[in-house]
PDB file of C-alpha atoms in Angstrom:
ATOM      1  CA  MET A   1      11.724 -13.431  -4.233  1.00  0.00           C
ATOM      2  CA  ASN A   2       9.061 -12.003  -6.383  1.00  0.00           C
ATOM      3  CA  ALA A   3       6.748  -9.558  -4.597  1.00  0.00           C
ATOM      4  CA  ILE A   4       3.558 -10.718  -6.312  1.00  0.00           C
ATOM      5  CA  ILE A   5       1.951 -14.068  -6.985  1.00  0.00           C
ATOM      6  CA  SER A   6      -0.665 -15.152  -9.590  1.00  0.00           C
ATOM      7  CA  ALA A   7      -3.923 -16.810  -8.681  1.00  0.00           C
ATOM      8  CA  SER A   8      -2.835 -20.033 -10.362  1.00  0.00           C
ATOM      9  CA  GLU A   9       0.446 -20.002  -8.388  1.00  0.00           C
ATOM     10  CA  LEU A  10      -1.462 -19.318  -5.193  1.00  0.00           C
ATOM     11  CA  ALA A  11      -3.891 -22.148  -5.856  1.00  0.00           C
ATOM     12  CA  ALA A  12      -0.918 -24.538  -6.204  1.00  0.00           C
ATOM     13  CA  GLU A  13       0.702 -23.399  -3.003  1.00  0.00           C
ATOM     14  CA  LEU A  14      -2.482 -23.688  -1.022  1.00  0.00           C
ATOM     15  CA  ALA A  15      -2.801 -27.306  -2.214  1.00  0.00           C
ATOM     16  CA  GLY A  16       0.831 -28.047  -1.254  1.00  0.00           C
ATOM     17  CA  GLY A  17       2.488 -28.980   2.013  1.00  0.00           C
ATOM     18  CA  ASP A  18       3.465 -25.498   3.110  1.00  0.00           C
ATOM     19  CA  PRO A  19       0.553 -23.232   2.351  1.00  0.00           C
ATOM     20  CA  PRO A  20       0.892 -19.490   3.035  1.00  0.00           C
ATOM     21  CA  VAL A  21      -1.053 -17.505   5.603  1.00  0.00           C
ATOM     22  CA  LEU A  22      -3.750 -15.553   3.760  1.00  0.00           C
ATOM     23  CA  LEU A  23      -4.730 -11.978   4.735  1.00  0.00           C
ATOM     24  CA  ASP A  24      -7.799 -10.288   3.283  1.00  0.00           C
ATOM     25  CA  VAL A  25      -7.381  -6.478   3.465  1.00  0.00           C
ATOM     26  CA  ARG A  26     -10.396  -5.265   1.415  1.00  0.00           C
ATOM     27  CA  TRP A  27     -10.612  -1.406   1.745  1.00  0.00           C
ATOM     28  CA  GLN A  28     -11.554   1.382  -0.494  1.00  0.00           C
ATOM     29  CA  LEU A  29     -10.521   5.107  -0.423  1.00  0.00           C
ATOM     30  CA  SER A  30     -13.953   6.612   0.076  1.00  0.00           C
ATOM     31  CA  THR A  31     -15.330  10.159   0.186  1.00  0.00           C
ATOM     32  CA  ALA A  32     -18.772   8.882   1.136  1.00  0.00           C
ATOM     33  CA  ALA A  33     -18.538   9.972   4.804  1.00  0.00           C
ATOM     34  CA  ALA A  34     -18.158  13.590   3.614  1.00  0.00           C
ATOM     35  CA  ALA A  35     -21.398  13.228   1.720  1.00  0.00           C
ATOM     36  CA  GLY A  36     -23.211  11.621   4.726  1.00  0.00           C
ATOM     37  CA  GLU A  37     -23.120   8.164   3.023  1.00  0.00           C
ATOM     38  CA  PRO A  38     -21.910   4.909   4.694  1.00  0.00           C
ATOM     39  CA  PRO A  39     -18.324   4.082   3.644  1.00  0.00           C
ATOM     40  CA  PHE A  40     -17.260   0.844   2.140  1.00  0.00           C
ATOM     41  CA  ASP A  41     -17.352  -2.029   4.604  1.00  0.00           C
ATOM     42  CA  GLY A  42     -14.517  -4.450   4.010  1.00  0.00           C
ATOM     43  CA  ARG A  43     -15.410  -6.639   6.873  1.00  0.00           C
ATOM     44  CA  ALA A  44     -18.947  -7.178   5.501  1.00  0.00           C
ATOM     45  CA  ALA A  45     -17.390  -8.003   2.081  1.00  0.00           C
ATOM     46  CA  TYR A  46     -15.174 -10.450   3.766  1.00  0.00           C
ATOM     47  CA  ARG A  47     -18.103 -12.138   5.473  1.00  0.00           C
ATOM     48  CA  ASP A  48     -19.924 -12.481   2.169  1.00  0.00           C
ATOM     49  CA  GLY A  49     -17.068 -14.577   0.826  1.00  0.00           C
ATOM     50  CA  HIS A  50     -13.310 -14.831   0.992  1.00  0.00           C
ATOM     51  CA  LEU A  51     -10.461 -17.086   0.096  1.00  0.00           C
ATOM     52  CA  PRO A  52     -10.428 -20.312   2.127  1.00  0.00           C
ATOM     53  CA  GLY A  53      -8.582 -19.776   5.303  1.00  0.00           C
ATOM     54  CA  ALA A  54      -8.090 -16.017   4.906  1.00  0.00           C
ATOM     55  CA  VAL A  55      -8.204 -13.804   7.923  1.00  0.00           C
ATOM     56  CA  PHE A  56      -9.620 -10.216   7.690  1.00  0.00           C
ATOM     57  CA  ILE A  57      -7.298  -7.348   8.426  1.00  0.00           C
ATOM     58  CA  ASP A  58      -8.672  -3.882   8.973  1.00  0.00           C
ATOM     59  CA  LEU A  59      -6.510  -1.279   7.292  1.00  0.00           C
ATOM     60  CA  ASP A  60      -7.762   1.692   9.245  1.00  0.00           C
ATOM     61  CA  ARG A  61      -7.526  -0.069  12.648  1.00  0.00           C
ATOM     62  CA  GLU A  62      -4.608  -2.543  12.291  1.00  0.00           C
ATOM     63  CA  LEU A  63      -2.416  -1.222   9.525  1.00  0.00           C
ATOM     64  CA  ALA A  64      -2.635   2.452  10.645  1.00  0.00           C
ATOM     65  CA  ALA A  65      -2.991   4.529  13.816  1.00  0.00           C
ATOM     66  CA  ALA A  66      -5.702   7.179  14.288  1.00  0.00           C
ATOM     67  CA  PRO A  67      -4.916  10.367  12.499  1.00  0.00           C
ATOM     68  CA  ALA A  68      -3.264  12.940  14.791  1.00  0.00           C
ATOM     69  CA  GLY A  69      -1.516  15.507  12.628  1.00  0.00           C
ATOM     70  CA  ARG A  70       0.580  12.772  10.966  1.00  0.00           C
ATOM     71  CA  GLY A  71      -1.685  12.133   7.881  1.00  0.00           C
ATOM     72  CA  ARG A  72      -4.765  10.048   7.565  1.00  0.00           C
ATOM     73  CA  HIS A  73      -3.008   6.763   7.851  1.00  0.00           C
ATOM     74  CA  PRO A  74       0.036   7.096  10.078  1.00  0.00           C
ATOM     75  CA  LEU A  75       2.081   4.081  11.099  1.00  0.00           C
ATOM     76  CA  PRO A  76       0.277   1.756  13.509  1.00  0.00           C
ATOM     77  CA  ASP A  77       1.432   1.194  17.087  1.00  0.00           C
ATOM     78  CA  PRO A  78       4.173  -1.465  16.903  1.00  0.00           C
ATOM     79  CA  GLU A  79       2.679  -3.592  19.598  1.00  0.00           C
ATOM     80  CA  GLU A  80      -0.859  -3.440  18.205  1.00  0.00           C
ATOM     81  CA  PHE A  81       0.360  -4.195  14.672  1.00  0.00           C
ATOM     82  CA  GLY A  82       2.390  -7.251  15.966  1.00  0.00           C
ATOM     83  CA  ALA A  83      -0.582  -8.505  17.922  1.00  0.00           C
ATOM     84  CA  ALA A  84      -2.880  -8.233  14.988  1.00  0.00           C
ATOM     85  CA  MET A  85      -0.483 -10.148  12.756  1.00  0.00           C
ATOM     86  CA  ARG A  86       0.082 -12.867  15.323  1.00  0.00           C
ATOM     87  CA  ARG A  87      -3.763 -13.211  15.780  1.00  0.00           C
ATOM     88  CA  ALA A  88      -3.963 -13.752  12.033  1.00  0.00           C
ATOM     89  CA  GLY A  89      -1.447 -16.616  12.256  1.00  0.00           C
ATOM     90  CA  VAL A  90       1.564 -14.750  10.842  1.00  0.00           C
ATOM     91  CA  SER A  91       4.946 -16.283  11.825  1.00  0.00           C
ATOM     92  CA  ALA A  92       8.377 -15.315  10.782  1.00  0.00           C
ATOM     93  CA  GLY A  93       8.991 -18.670   9.083  1.00  0.00           C
ATOM     94  CA  THR A  94       5.722 -18.883   7.278  1.00  0.00           C
ATOM     95  CA  PRO A  95       5.002 -17.259   3.863  1.00  0.00           C
ATOM     96  CA  VAL A  96       2.226 -14.685   3.673  1.00  0.00           C
ATOM     97  CA  VAL A  97       0.008 -13.713   0.758  1.00  0.00           C
ATOM     98  CA  VAL A  98      -2.096 -10.589   0.930  1.00  0.00           C
ATOM     99  CA  TYR A  99      -5.039  -9.675  -1.287  1.00  0.00           C
ATOM    100  CA  ASP A 100      -7.766  -7.033  -1.549  1.00  0.00           C
ATOM    101  CA  GLY A 101     -10.731  -6.292  -3.741  1.00  0.00           C
ATOM    102  CA  GLY A 102      -8.632  -5.701  -6.757  1.00  0.00           C
ATOM    103  CA  MET A 103      -7.061  -2.312  -6.733  1.00  0.00           C
ATOM    104  CA  GLY A 104      -4.076  -3.706  -4.732  1.00  0.00           C
ATOM    105  CA  TRP A 105      -3.562  -0.556  -2.681  1.00  0.00           C
ATOM    106  CA  ALA A 106      -4.623  -1.970   0.636  1.00  0.00           C
ATOM    107  CA  ALA A 107      -2.878  -5.351   0.001  1.00  0.00           C
ATOM    108  CA  ALA A 108       0.212  -3.298  -0.854  1.00  0.00           C
ATOM    109  CA  ARG A 109       0.015  -1.413   2.489  1.00  0.00           C
ATOM    110  CA  ALA A 110       0.047  -4.695   4.359  1.00  0.00           C
ATOM    111  CA  TRP A 111       2.856  -6.023   2.188  1.00  0.00           C
ATOM    112  CA  TRP A 112       4.854  -2.910   2.828  1.00  0.00           C
ATOM    113  CA  LEU A 113       4.364  -2.954   6.565  1.00  0.00           C
ATOM    114  CA  LEU A 114       5.203  -6.564   6.955  1.00  0.00           C
ATOM    115  CA  ARG A 115       8.284  -6.293   4.739  1.00  0.00           C
ATOM    116  CA  TRP A 116       9.508  -3.021   6.357  1.00  0.00           C
ATOM    117  CA  THR A 117       9.142  -4.680   9.852  1.00  0.00           C
ATOM    118  CA  GLY A 118      11.196  -7.668   8.832  1.00  0.00           C
ATOM    119  CA  HIS A 119       8.995 -10.459   7.520  1.00  0.00           C
ATOM    120  CA  PRO A 120      11.122 -12.284   4.894  1.00  0.00           C
ATOM    121  CA  ASP A 121       8.376 -13.744   2.693  1.00  0.00           C
ATOM    122  CA  VAL A 122       5.351 -11.601   1.775  1.00  0.00           C
ATOM    123  CA  ARG A 123       3.603 -11.412  -1.574  1.00  0.00           C
ATOM    124  CA  VAL A 124       0.550  -9.744  -3.043  1.00  0.00           C
ATOM    125  CA  LEU A 125      -2.110 -11.612  -5.047  1.00  0.00           C
ATOM    126  CA  ASP A 126      -1.750 -10.017  -8.505  1.00  0.00           C
ATOM    127  CA  GLY A 127      -5.262  -8.638  -9.529  1.00  0.00           C
ATOM    128  CA  GLY A 128      -6.730  -9.298  -6.065  1.00  0.00           C
ATOM    129  CA  LEU A 129      -9.875 -11.158  -5.370  1.00  0.00           C
ATOM    130  CA  PRO A 130     -11.254 -10.761  -8.931  1.00  0.00           C
ATOM    131  CA  SER A 131      -8.351 -12.752 -10.303  1.00  0.00           C
ATOM    132  CA  TRP A 132      -9.242 -15.755  -8.089  1.00  0.00           C
ATOM    133  CA  ASP A 133     -11.547 -18.356  -9.817  1.00  0.00           C
ATOM    134  CA  GLY A 134     -11.365 -20.946  -7.083  1.00  0.00           C
ATOM    135  CA  PRO A 135     -13.870 -21.558  -4.252  1.00  0.00           C
ATOM    136  CA  LEU A 136     -14.759 -18.969  -1.569  1.00  0.00           C
ATOM    137  CA  GLU A 137     -15.934 -19.461   1.924  1.00  0.00           C
ATOM    138  CA  THR A 138     -17.848 -17.581   4.520  1.00  0.00           C
ATOM    139  CA  ALA A 139     -16.663 -19.356   7.676  1.00  0.00           C
ATOM    140  CA  GLN A 140     -14.186 -17.244   9.764  1.00  0.00           C
ATOM    141  CA  PRO A 141     -11.075 -19.263  10.471  1.00  0.00           C
ATOM    142  CA  GLU A 142      -9.390 -19.461  13.822  1.00  0.00           C
ATOM    143  CA  PRO A 143      -5.685 -19.759  13.007  1.00  0.00           C
ATOM    144  CA  ALA A 144      -3.121 -20.767  15.515  1.00  0.00           C
ATOM    145  CA  GLU A 145      -1.313 -17.817  17.129  1.00  0.00           C
ATOM    146  CA  GLY A 146       1.691 -16.742  15.054  1.00  0.00           C
ATOM    147  CA  ASP A 147       5.122 -15.756  16.407  1.00  0.00           C
ATOM    148  CA  PHE A 148       5.908 -12.660  14.148  1.00  0.00           C
ATOM    149  CA  VAL A 149       7.498  -9.796  16.108  1.00  0.00           C
ATOM    150  CA  PRO A 150       7.844  -6.640  13.938  1.00  0.00           C
ATOM    151  CA  ALA A 151      11.224  -4.927  13.956  1.00  0.00           C
ATOM    152  CA  TRP A 152      10.557  -1.206  13.750  1.00  0.00           C
ATOM    153  CA  GLY A 153      13.296   0.695  11.970  1.00  0.00           C
ATOM    154  CA  ALA A 154      14.034   3.835   9.953  1.00  0.00           C
ATOM    155  CA  ALA A 155      15.377   2.367   6.807  1.00  0.00           C
ATOM    156  CA  GLY A 156      12.933   2.610   3.933  1.00  0.00           C
ATOM    157  CA  LEU A 157      10.855   5.274   5.603  1.00  0.00           C
ATOM    158  CA  LEU A 158      10.624   8.993   4.816  1.00  0.00           C
ATOM    159  CA  ASP A 159       9.324  11.880   6.919  1.00  0.00           C
ATOM    160  CA  ALA A 160       8.290  15.273   5.585  1.00  0.00           C
ATOM    161  CA  ASP A 161      11.817  16.685   5.652  1.00  0.00           C
ATOM    162  CA  GLY A 162      13.267  13.585   4.156  1.00  0.00           C
ATOM    163  CA  ALA A 163      10.721  13.693   1.312  1.00  0.00           C
ATOM    164  CA  ALA A 164      11.503  17.333   0.619  1.00  0.00           C
ATOM    165  CA  ALA A 165      15.296  16.630   0.521  1.00  0.00           C
ATOM    166  CA  LEU A 166      14.874  13.571  -1.690  1.00  0.00           C
ATOM    167  CA  ALA A 167      12.793  15.581  -4.200  1.00  0.00           C
ATOM    168  CA  ARG A 168      16.101  17.635  -4.662  1.00  0.00           C
ATOM    169  CA  SER A 169      18.737  14.962  -4.290  1.00  0.00           C
ATOM    170  CA  GLY A 170      17.029  11.935  -5.844  1.00  0.00           C
ATOM    171  CA  VAL A 171      13.644  11.070  -7.339  1.00  0.00           C
ATOM    172  CA  LEU A 172      10.434  11.534  -5.455  1.00  0.00           C
ATOM    173  CA  LEU A 173       7.314  10.027  -7.154  1.00  0.00           C
ATOM    174  CA  ASP A 174       3.783  11.247  -6.436  1.00  0.00           C
ATOM    175  CA  ALA A 175       1.475   8.220  -6.859  1.00  0.00           C
ATOM    176  CA  ARG A 176      -1.835  10.191  -6.885  1.00  0.00           C
ATOM    177  CA  ALA A 177      -3.907  11.011  -9.902  1.00  0.00           C
ATOM    178  CA  GLY A 178      -2.420  13.571 -12.237  1.00  0.00           C
ATOM    179  CA  GLU A 179      -5.248  16.176 -11.576  1.00  0.00           C
ATOM    180  CA  ARG A 180      -4.552  16.037  -7.830  1.00  0.00           C
ATOM    181  CA  TYR A 181      -0.727  16.387  -8.435  1.00  0.00           C
ATOM    182  CA  ARG A 182      -1.361  19.410 -10.617  1.00  0.00           C
ATOM    183  CA  GLY A 183      -3.716  20.950  -7.960  1.00  0.00           C
ATOM    184  CA  GLU A 184      -6.784  21.081 -10.364  1.00  0.00           C
ATOM    185  CA  VAL A 185      -8.858  19.110  -7.886  1.00  0.00           C
ATOM    186  CA  GLU A 186      -8.461  18.030  -4.291  1.00  0.00           C
ATOM    187  CA  PRO A 187     -11.424  16.029  -2.873  1.00  0.00           C
ATOM    188  CA  ILE A 188      -9.870  15.172   0.548  1.00  0.00           C
ATOM    189  CA  ASP A 189      -7.009  17.298   1.627  1.00  0.00           C
ATOM    190  CA  PRO A 190      -7.100  21.045   2.501  1.00  0.00           C
ATOM    191  CA  VAL A 191      -4.654  22.120  -0.274  1.00  0.00           C
ATOM    192  CA  GLY A 192      -4.130  20.854  -3.832  1.00  0.00           C
ATOM    193  CA  GLY A 193      -0.736  20.497  -5.571  1.00  0.00           C
ATOM    194  CA  HIS A 194       2.382  18.609  -4.845  1.00  0.00           C
ATOM    195  CA  ILE A 195       5.676  18.587  -3.050  1.00  0.00           C
ATOM    196  CA  PRO A 196       8.108  20.824  -4.951  1.00  0.00           C
ATOM    197  CA  GLY A 197      10.419  18.673  -7.018  1.00  0.00           C
ATOM    198  CA  ALA A 198       8.135  15.554  -7.046  1.00  0.00           C
ATOM    199  CA  VAL A 199       7.427  13.858 -10.306  1.00  0.00           C
ATOM    200  CA  SER A 200       3.888  12.809 -11.273  1.00  0.00           C
ATOM    201  CA  ALA A 201       3.623   9.010 -11.497  1.00  0.00           C
ATOM    202  CA  PRO A 202      -0.037   7.841 -11.010  1.00  0.00           C
ATOM    203  CA  THR A 203      -0.048   4.369  -9.599  1.00  0.00           C
ATOM    204  CA  THR A 204      -3.028   3.473 -11.768  1.00  0.00           C
ATOM    205  CA  GLU A 205      -0.586   3.397 -14.716  1.00  0.00           C
ATOM    206  CA  ASN A 206       1.346   0.565 -13.202  1.00  0.00           C
ATOM    207  CA  VAL A 207      -1.402  -2.001 -13.995  1.00  0.00           C
ATOM    208  CA  GLY A 208      -3.451  -3.141 -16.882  1.00  0.00           C
ATOM    209  CA  PRO A 209      -7.259  -3.040 -17.410  1.00  0.00           C
ATOM    210  CA  ASP A 210      -7.529  -6.293 -15.352  1.00  0.00           C
ATOM    211  CA  GLY A 211      -5.876  -4.725 -12.345  1.00  0.00           C
ATOM    212  CA  ARG A 212      -2.767  -6.835 -12.759  1.00  0.00           C
ATOM    213  CA  PHE A 213       0.699  -5.366 -12.772  1.00  0.00           C
ATOM    214  CA  LEU A 214       2.391  -4.652 -16.100  1.00  0.00           C
ATOM    215  CA  PRO A 215       5.306  -6.977 -16.867  1.00  0.00           C
ATOM    216  CA  ALA A 216       8.449  -6.168 -14.982  1.00  0.00           C
ATOM    217  CA  GLY A 217      10.304  -4.933 -18.106  1.00  0.00           C
ATOM    218  CA  GLU A 218       7.449  -2.475 -18.875  1.00  0.00           C
ATOM    219  CA  LEU A 219       7.451  -1.224 -15.380  1.00  0.00           C
ATOM    220  CA  ALA A 220      11.161  -0.707 -15.394  1.00  0.00           C
ATOM    221  CA  THR A 221      10.880   1.253 -18.688  1.00  0.00           C
ATOM    222  CA  ARG A 222       8.067   3.435 -17.234  1.00  0.00           C
ATOM    223  CA  PHE A 223      10.010   4.277 -14.100  1.00  0.00           C
ATOM    224  CA  ARG A 224      13.239   4.867 -16.002  1.00  0.00           C
ATOM    225  CA  GLU A 225      11.416   7.358 -18.160  1.00  0.00           C
ATOM    226  CA  LEU A 226      10.284   9.087 -14.877  1.00  0.00           C
ATOM    227  CA  GLY A 227      13.890   9.306 -13.722  1.00  0.00           C
ATOM    228  CA  ALA A 228      13.820   6.356 -11.298  1.00  0.00           C
ATOM    229  CA  SER A 229      16.388   3.633 -11.467  1.00  0.00           C
ATOM    230  CA  THR A 230      18.698   1.613  -9.173  1.00  0.00           C
ATOM    231  CA  ASP A 231      21.334   4.362  -9.586  1.00  0.00           C
ATOM    232  CA  LYS A 232      19.276   6.860  -7.603  1.00  0.00           C
ATOM    233  CA  GLN A 233      17.538   7.038  -4.252  1.00  0.00           C
ATOM    234  CA  VAL A 234      13.747   6.754  -4.989  1.00  0.00           C
ATOM    235  CA  GLY A 235      10.882   7.721  -2.688  1.00  0.00           C
ATOM    236  CA  VAL A 236       7.157   7.621  -3.148  1.00  0.00           C
ATOM    237  CA  TYR A 237       4.233   9.458  -1.562  1.00  0.00           C
ATOM    238  CA  CYS A 238       0.482   9.627  -2.227  1.00  0.00           C
ATOM    239  CA  GLY A 239      -2.428  10.918  -0.155  1.00  0.00           C
ATOM    240  CA  SER A 240      -1.985   8.942   2.930  1.00  0.00           C
ATOM    241  CA  GLY A 241       0.601   6.220   2.423  1.00  0.00           C
ATOM    242  CA  VAL A 242      -1.764   3.545   0.900  1.00  0.00           C
ATOM    243  CA  SER A 243      -1.609   3.933  -2.892  1.00  0.00           C
ATOM    244  CA  GLY A 244       1.969   4.991  -2.423  1.00  0.00           C
ATOM    245  CA  ALA A 245       2.711   1.504  -0.997  1.00  0.00           C
ATOM    246  CA  HIS A 246       1.279   0.157  -4.205  1.00  0.00           C
ATOM    247  CA  GLU A 247       3.824   2.171  -6.236  1.00  0.00           C
ATOM    248  CA  VAL A 248       6.630   0.903  -3.955  1.00  0.00           C
ATOM    249  CA  LEU A 249       5.405  -2.537  -4.794  1.00  0.00           C
ATOM    250  CA  ALA A 250       5.419  -1.788  -8.564  1.00  0.00           C
ATOM    251  CA  LEU A 251       8.967  -0.433  -8.215  1.00  0.00           C
ATOM    252  CA  ALA A 252       9.892  -3.753  -6.423  1.00  0.00           C
ATOM    253  CA  VAL A 253       8.475  -5.725  -9.304  1.00  0.00           C
ATOM    254  CA  ALA A 254      10.568  -3.622 -11.624  1.00  0.00           C
ATOM    255  CA  GLY A 255      13.671  -4.330  -9.442  1.00  0.00           C
ATOM    256  CA  ILE A 256      13.931  -0.792  -8.075  1.00  0.00           C
ATOM    257  CA  PRO A 257      14.070  -0.331  -4.209  1.00  0.00           C
ATOM    258  CA  ALA A 258      12.109   2.692  -2.951  1.00  0.00           C
ATOM    259  CA  ASP A 259      11.271   4.418   0.329  1.00  0.00           C
ATOM    260  CA  LEU A 260       7.839   5.466   1.370  1.00  0.00           C
ATOM    261  CA  TYR A 261       6.661   8.789   2.886  1.00  0.00           C
ATOM    262  CA  VAL A 262       3.891   7.366   4.955  1.00  0.00           C
ATOM    263  CA  GLY A 263       2.355  10.731   6.014  1.00  0.00           C
ATOM    264  CA  SER A 264       2.164  11.729   2.371  1.00  0.00           C
ATOM    265  CA  TRP A 265       0.145  14.631   1.152  1.00  0.00           C
ATOM    266  CA  SER A 266      -2.383  14.469   3.978  1.00  0.00           C
ATOM    267  CA  GLU A 267       0.394  15.317   6.393  1.00  0.00           C
ATOM    268  CA  TRP A 268       2.370  17.611   4.223  1.00  0.00           C
ATOM    269  CA  SER A 269      -0.685  19.825   3.277  1.00  0.00           C
ATOM    270  CA  SER A 270      -1.837  20.094   6.840  1.00  0.00           C
ATOM    271  CA  ASP A 271       1.119  22.411   7.649  1.00  0.00           C
ATOM    272  CA  PRO A 272       0.694  25.852   6.050  1.00  0.00           C
ATOM    273  CA  GLU A 273       4.392  26.438   6.359  1.00  0.00           C
ATOM    274  CA  ARG A 274       5.302  23.731   3.901  1.00  0.00           C
ATOM    275  CA  PRO A 275       5.704  24.884   0.218  1.00  0.00           C
ATOM    276  CA  VAL A 276       3.172  23.671  -2.391  1.00  0.00           C
ATOM    277  CA  ALA A 277       3.781  23.441  -6.149  1.00  0.00           C
ATOM    278  CA  VAL A 278       0.881  23.415  -8.693  1.00  0.00           C
ATOM    279  CA  GLY A 279       0.748  22.569 -12.344  1.00  0.00           C
ATOM    280  CA  PRO A 280       2.465  19.914 -14.424  1.00  0.00           C
ATOM    281  CA  ASP A 281       6.049  21.123 -13.702  1.00  0.00           C
ATOM    282  CA  PRO A 282       7.687  19.426 -10.700  1.00  0.00           C
ATOM    283  CA  GLN A 283       8.879  22.721  -9.429  1.00  0.00           C
TER     284      GLN A 283
END
């Protein structure tokens, strides 16, 4: 099953007899709060217009728990996550399509969580809302309660120790911007740099100017040049487990399975005992 869906394919499925559940996960990484400015309001953007039938999902409240030393976006409480998905109409036997405002990071976080907890059919709208040229609506739907019960597990998930080990034994990709990887700038976390042994692989290079993913073959070539392939265990981290999920999605499009270190750099850098590498060299 493909992990992404085009706008034209989605329009056809919505017009068919088995339409997918639509989740709107508009969110932006914002440093506005540090400057005393109001952060991006995804719910307000949703109210202004969304895909017909889509239900808004709050990334910070429903796809993550409150920060408590485990990074800025730790895993959500299993019961709360399951309840949020069921309120949105998500059932185990119904396909789900997730979209956001175009970057794909937030949608990928929802995709990863649903897939990781056992949903068999989840896709991300390639290019997000900007790719959609159909009608929008402002009414808030009231879907029937779904039956999805997330199955929490360990497979596909890395903690700090696991990420450190994978950087030595396999391939650990750092999905943040190159300047953050090199430690030249760090706008959010207390320390700049990267996990020793991790390879710089900015997730922004997985998409074209329109925000859509590069073709699968091009992605496979990119990741192969970075050392990632189906022959090795691959892991990904970012700042807080959001853009890293987008890189896991890009790897899935390329046919390469990968694990996610959800705590990511926000968790790693909060512990002064953990080593930090700087500069372009992984070590």
